[in-house]
Amino acid sequence: MDVHVLFSGGKDSSLSAVILKKLGYNPHLITINFGVIPSYKLAEETAKILGFKHKVITLDRKIVEKAADMIIEHKYPGPAIQYVHKTVLEILADEYSILADGTRRDDRVPKLSYSEIQSLEMRKNIQYITPLMGFGYKTLRHLASEFFILEEIKSGTKLSSDYEAEIRHILKERGESPEKYFPEHKQTRVVGLKKEI
């Protein structure tokens, strides 16, 4: 059974794809791009390492333009990242019957509430799977280190394949400093495998 996994190349979306494969699904990785910059490149590299089918879907730039507006208005990226993620899921739910992502139990954003998940599944007649929802940070860190060789980078220092990369670029285009809005954090991506998946 095919499952389409929102994929950034990070440890969480990679781990979700591996878990789904082990459950008997056939993961197809999807990286979203908004035509601002080629932020999908790292995800393409990681998909090859994992050996899963991968495609880039380009959506309307207006989505991340609105997200940048929201960040400037709220002075914080949380609501904007949540808006982008929900919008992406709504769009993809019109195309694919089983969607998944790397949302974790400890995530604040992006994360759908139980009622939002129910609504999405009922309205669009789809299945939405979040394989990591039952795992805490320590467990996920352990699992990722069992399967993957990881590279940890400070956010904004290297082009990543998540929503944040293109939003940061738009903020810069507007003369804004992304560091003013995005709290410093670490991002982890998969650069190799430790064991066969």
Short mmCIF file of C-alpha atoms in Angstrom, two decimals:
data_model
loop_
_atom_site.label_atom_id
_atom_site.label_comp_id
_atom_site.label_asym_id
_atom_site.label_seq_id
_atom_site.Cartn_x
_atom_site.Cartn_y
_atom_site.Cartn_z
CA MET A 1 0.00 0.00 0.00
CA ASP A 2 1.45 3.36 -1.05
CA VAL A 3 1.89 6.11 1.52
CA HIS A 4 3.04 9.62 0.65
CA VAL A 5 5.35 11.01 3.31
CA LEU A 6 6.06 14.73 3.69
CA PHE A 7 9.83 14.73 3.63
CA SER A 8 12.47 17.28 4.61
CA GLY A 9 15.48 14.98 4.72
CA GLY A 10 15.65 15.31 8.50
CA LYS A 11 15.76 12.46 11.00
CA ASP A 12 12.05 12.62 11.86
CA SER A 13 10.58 12.36 8.36
CA SER A 14 13.28 9.77 7.49
CA LEU A 15 12.41 7.70 10.56
CA SER A 16 8.70 7.91 9.72
CA ALA A 17 9.39 6.52 6.25
CA VAL A 18 11.49 3.66 7.67
CA ILE A 19 8.81 2.75 10.25
CA LEU A 20 6.10 2.79 7.58
CA LYS A 21 8.19 0.54 5.34
CA LYS A 22 8.67 -1.91 8.21
CA LEU A 23 4.87 -1.92 8.71
CA GLY A 24 4.43 -3.03 5.09
CA TYR A 25 3.73 0.30 3.41
CA ASN A 26 5.49 1.52 0.26
CA PRO A 27 6.76 5.02 1.15
CA HIS A 28 6.85 7.70 -1.54
CA LEU A 29 8.65 10.78 -0.26
CA ILE A 30 7.31 14.24 -1.10
CA THR A 31 9.21 17.46 -0.57
CA ILE A 32 7.27 20.69 -0.90
CA ASN A 33 8.79 23.70 -2.61
CA PHE A 34 7.27 27.11 -3.27
CA GLY A 35 9.51 28.25 -6.13
CA VAL A 36 11.44 30.73 -3.98
CA ILE A 37 14.76 28.83 -3.80
CA PRO A 38 15.75 25.21 -4.59
CA SER A 39 15.40 24.17 -0.95
CA TYR A 40 14.55 20.58 -1.95
CA LYS A 41 18.16 19.64 -2.86
CA LEU A 42 19.13 18.17 0.53
CA ALA A 43 15.92 16.13 0.67
CA GLU A 44 16.69 14.72 -2.79
CA GLU A 45 20.13 13.61 -1.57
CA THR A 46 18.70 12.00 1.57
CA ALA A 47 15.94 10.21 -0.37
CA LYS A 48 18.65 8.60 -2.53
CA ILE A 49 20.53 7.49 0.60
CA LEU A 50 17.34 5.93 2.00
CA GLY A 51 16.45 4.32 -1.34
CA PHE A 52 12.87 5.59 -1.44
CA LYS A 53 11.03 7.13 -4.39
CA HIS A 54 11.01 10.91 -4.08
CA LYS A 55 9.37 13.80 -5.82
CA VAL A 56 9.27 17.54 -5.39
CA ILE A 57 5.88 19.24 -5.57
CA THR A 58 5.87 22.97 -6.22
CA LEU A 59 3.01 24.89 -4.62
CA ASP A 60 1.98 28.54 -4.88
CA ARG A 61 4.55 31.00 -3.55
CA LYS A 62 1.65 32.98 -2.02
CA ILE A 63 1.48 30.37 0.77
CA VAL A 64 4.95 31.24 2.09
CA GLU A 65 4.44 34.95 1.35
CA LYS A 66 1.44 34.82 3.69
CA ALA A 67 3.54 32.88 6.22
CA ALA A 68 6.17 35.65 6.14
CA ASP A 69 3.40 38.23 6.73
CA MET A 70 2.23 36.22 9.74
CA ILE A 71 5.73 36.00 11.19
CA ILE A 72 6.22 39.75 10.96
CA GLU A 73 2.77 40.31 12.51
CA HIS A 74 3.17 37.78 15.36
CA LYS A 75 6.94 38.35 15.82
CA TYR A 76 7.23 34.56 16.10
CA PRO A 77 7.19 31.74 13.48
CA GLY A 78 4.88 29.22 15.21
CA PRO A 79 1.50 30.23 13.71
CA ALA A 80 3.06 30.69 10.25
CA ILE A 81 4.69 27.25 10.19
CA GLN A 82 1.41 25.73 11.40
CA TYR A 83 -0.49 27.56 8.62
CA VAL A 84 1.90 26.28 5.92
CA HIS A 85 1.75 22.69 7.17
CA LYS A 86 -2.04 22.62 7.38
CA THR A 87 -2.35 24.21 3.93
CA VAL A 88 0.06 21.67 2.41
CA LEU A 89 -1.86 18.75 3.95
CA GLU A 90 -5.17 20.12 2.66
CA ILE A 91 -3.75 20.37 -0.88
CA LEU A 92 -2.07 16.96 -0.86
CA ALA A 93 -5.18 15.31 0.58
CA ASP A 94 -6.91 16.05 -2.74
CA GLU A 95 -4.26 13.97 -4.55
CA TYR A 96 -3.25 11.14 -2.21
CA SER A 97 -5.34 8.77 -0.11
CA ILE A 98 -2.70 8.01 2.55
CA LEU A 99 -0.50 10.82 3.87
CA ALA A 100 2.15 10.73 6.59
CA ASP A 101 4.72 13.03 8.15
CA GLY A 102 7.36 13.18 10.86
CA THR A 103 5.29 15.01 13.45
CA ARG A 104 6.41 13.99 16.95
CA ARG A 105 4.67 13.82 20.32
CA ASP A 106 6.82 16.65 21.68
CA ASP A 107 6.33 19.01 18.71
CA ARG A 108 4.43 22.23 19.28
CA VAL A 109 4.34 23.18 15.60
CA PRO A 110 3.64 21.99 13.06
CA LYS A 111 1.13 19.66 14.63
CA LEU A 112 -2.53 18.95 14.02
CA SER A 113 -4.85 18.49 16.97
CA TYR A 114 -6.90 15.31 17.28
CA SER A 115 -10.02 17.12 16.02
CA GLU A 116 -8.11 18.63 13.07
CA ILE A 117 -6.86 15.17 12.08
CA GLN A 118 -10.40 13.75 12.31
CA SER A 119 -11.73 16.63 10.23
CA LEU A 120 -9.05 16.22 7.54
CA GLU A 121 -9.59 12.46 7.28
CA MET A 122 -13.39 12.75 7.13
CA ARG A 123 -13.63 15.72 4.77
CA LYS A 124 -11.02 14.41 2.33
CA ASN A 125 -11.70 10.68 2.83
CA ILE A 126 -8.02 9.97 3.47
CA GLN A 127 -5.77 8.36 6.08
CA TYR A 128 -3.28 10.62 7.85
CA ILE A 129 -0.50 8.73 9.65
CA THR A 130 1.93 10.18 12.19
CA PRO A 131 4.16 7.22 13.10
CA LEU A 132 6.28 9.17 15.59
CA MET A 133 3.41 10.52 17.68
CA GLY A 134 3.88 7.93 20.41
CA PHE A 135 7.61 8.54 20.84
CA GLY A 136 9.36 11.10 23.01
CA TYR A 137 12.52 13.01 22.11
CA LYS A 138 14.94 10.60 23.84
CA THR A 139 13.47 7.55 22.14
CA LEU A 140 13.54 9.21 18.72
CA ARG A 141 17.14 10.32 19.20
CA HIS A 142 18.07 6.73 20.08
CA LEU A 143 16.18 5.23 17.10
CA ALA A 144 17.64 7.76 14.66
CA SER A 145 21.17 7.05 15.89
CA GLU A 146 20.54 3.30 15.45
CA PHE A 147 19.59 3.65 11.77
CA PHE A 148 21.23 6.83 10.49
CA ILE A 149 24.49 8.73 10.21
CA LEU A 150 23.39 12.26 11.10
CA GLU A 151 24.62 15.77 10.45
CA GLU A 152 23.55 18.44 12.92
CA ILE A 153 23.53 22.06 11.79
CA LYS A 154 22.46 25.34 13.31
CA SER A 155 19.22 26.55 11.72
CA GLY A 156 19.70 29.05 8.92
CA THR A 157 23.39 28.25 8.38
CA LYS A 158 22.84 25.74 5.57
CA LEU A 159 20.03 25.40 3.07
CA SER A 160 17.50 22.91 4.42
CA SER A 161 14.45 21.33 2.80
CA ASP A 162 11.82 22.38 5.34
CA TYR A 163 9.29 25.22 5.10
CA GLU A 164 11.54 27.48 7.15
CA ALA A 165 14.21 27.80 4.42
CA GLU A 166 11.99 29.56 1.89
CA ILE A 167 10.26 31.67 4.54
CA ARG A 168 13.67 32.87 5.75
CA HIS A 169 14.57 33.81 2.17
CA ILE A 170 11.38 35.84 1.74
CA LEU A 171 12.03 37.66 5.02
CA LYS A 172 15.52 38.54 3.73
CA GLU A 173 14.02 39.76 0.43
CA ARG A 174 11.87 42.12 2.49
CA GLY A 175 14.88 43.46 4.36
CA GLU A 176 14.01 41.55 7.53
CA SER A 177 16.46 39.52 9.59
CA PRO A 178 15.15 35.95 10.02
CA GLU A 179 17.21 35.61 13.23
CA LYS A 180 14.94 38.25 14.77
CA TYR A 181 11.97 35.89 14.45
CA PHE A 182 13.32 32.32 14.46
CA PRO A 183 14.73 31.12 17.79
CA GLU A 184 18.13 29.50 17.34
CA HIS A 185 17.77 25.74 17.08
CA LYS A 186 19.54 22.72 15.65
CA GLN A 187 18.41 20.84 12.57
CA THR A 188 19.45 17.27 11.86
CA ARG A 189 19.59 15.59 8.49
CA VAL A 190 20.42 12.07 7.41
CA VAL A 191 23.71 11.74 5.52
CA GLY A 192 24.12 7.95 5.62
CA LEU A 193 22.79 4.62 6.87
CA LYS A 194 24.17 2.52 9.73
CA LYS A 195 22.04 -0.52 8.94
CA GLU A 196 19.93 -1.79 6.08
CA ILE A 197 16.37 -0.56 6.04
#
